[in-house]
Coordinates of C-alpha atoms in Angstrom, one line a residue:
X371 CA 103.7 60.0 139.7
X372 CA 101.2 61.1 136.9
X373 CA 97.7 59.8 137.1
X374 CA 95.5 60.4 134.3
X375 CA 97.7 63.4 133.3
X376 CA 97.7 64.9 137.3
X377 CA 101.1 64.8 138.9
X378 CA 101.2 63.6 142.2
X379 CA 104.5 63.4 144.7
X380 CA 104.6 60.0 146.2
X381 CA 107.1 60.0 149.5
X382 CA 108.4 56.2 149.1
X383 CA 111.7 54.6 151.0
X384 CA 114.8 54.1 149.2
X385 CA 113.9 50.8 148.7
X386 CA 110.8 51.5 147.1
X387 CA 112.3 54.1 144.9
X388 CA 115.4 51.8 143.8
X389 CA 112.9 48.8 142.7
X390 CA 110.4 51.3 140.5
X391 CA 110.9 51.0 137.0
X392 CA 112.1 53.6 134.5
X393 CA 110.0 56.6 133.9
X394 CA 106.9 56.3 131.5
X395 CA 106.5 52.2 132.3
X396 CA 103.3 51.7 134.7
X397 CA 103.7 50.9 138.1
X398 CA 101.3 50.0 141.0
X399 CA 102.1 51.6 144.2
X400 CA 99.4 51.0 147.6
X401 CA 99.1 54.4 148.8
X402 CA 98.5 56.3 152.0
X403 CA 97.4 59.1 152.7
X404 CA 98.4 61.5 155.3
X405 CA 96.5 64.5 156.1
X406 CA 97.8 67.1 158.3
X407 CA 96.1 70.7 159.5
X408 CA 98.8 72.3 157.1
X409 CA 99.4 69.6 154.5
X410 CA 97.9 66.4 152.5
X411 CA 100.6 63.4 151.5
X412 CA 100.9 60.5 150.0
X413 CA 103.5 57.5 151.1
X414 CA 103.5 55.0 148.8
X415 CA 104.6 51.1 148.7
X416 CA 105.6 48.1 146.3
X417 CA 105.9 45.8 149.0
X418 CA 102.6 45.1 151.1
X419 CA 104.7 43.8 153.8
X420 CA 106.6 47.3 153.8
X421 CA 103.3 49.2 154.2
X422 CA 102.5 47.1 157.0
X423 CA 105.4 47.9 158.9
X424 CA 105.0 51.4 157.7
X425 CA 101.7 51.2 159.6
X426 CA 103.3 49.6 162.4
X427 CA 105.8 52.5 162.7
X428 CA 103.6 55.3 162.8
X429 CA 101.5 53.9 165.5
X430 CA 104.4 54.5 167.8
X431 CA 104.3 57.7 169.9
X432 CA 106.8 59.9 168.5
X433 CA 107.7 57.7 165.4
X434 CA 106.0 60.0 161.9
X435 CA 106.2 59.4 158.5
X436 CA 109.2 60.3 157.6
X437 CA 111.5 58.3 160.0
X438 CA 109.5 55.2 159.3
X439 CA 110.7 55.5 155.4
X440 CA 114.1 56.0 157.2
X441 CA 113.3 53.2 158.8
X442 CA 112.2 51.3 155.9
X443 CA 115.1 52.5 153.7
X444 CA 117.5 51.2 155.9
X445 CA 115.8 47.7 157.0
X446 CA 113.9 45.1 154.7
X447 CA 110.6 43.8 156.0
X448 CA 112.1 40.5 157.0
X449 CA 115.1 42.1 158.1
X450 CA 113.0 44.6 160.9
X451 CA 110.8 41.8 161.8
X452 CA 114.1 39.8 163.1
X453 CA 115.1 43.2 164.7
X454 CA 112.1 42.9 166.9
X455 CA 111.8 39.7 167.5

């Protein structure tokens, strides 16, 4: 993702990625960041409801950011919410 000419790597699901738009068209992702003794990230989302659940995710013991996009990628918001319920 370029900002203002700075480069930034997003980690998104595949969900997220397949619904951006071609490179060079503007896009508004909500962000998160994630810093780590060894490391800063950034997740980011289209879908409020998918950061939410992102959110969700990560507050479980044992659950970090990379299975919740694994997670995310595989299940729609609507689609996990059902799972739970």
């Amino acid at each position: 993702m370029d900002v203002g000419g700075v480069g930034y790597r997003v980690h998104c699901s595949r969900r997220t990625l397949d619904a951006l738009p071609p490179a060079g068209v503007a896009v508004t992702l909500q962000t998160e960041m994630i810093v780590r003794e060894d490391a800063i990230s950034l997740v980011g989302f289209l879908d409020p409801a998918e950061a939410d659940w992102y959110a969700a995710l990560t507050a479980i013991q044992g659950v970090g950011s990379k299975v919740a996009l694994g997670v995310l990628s595989a299940l729609p918001p609507d689609d996990l919410a059902r799972a739970v319920a």
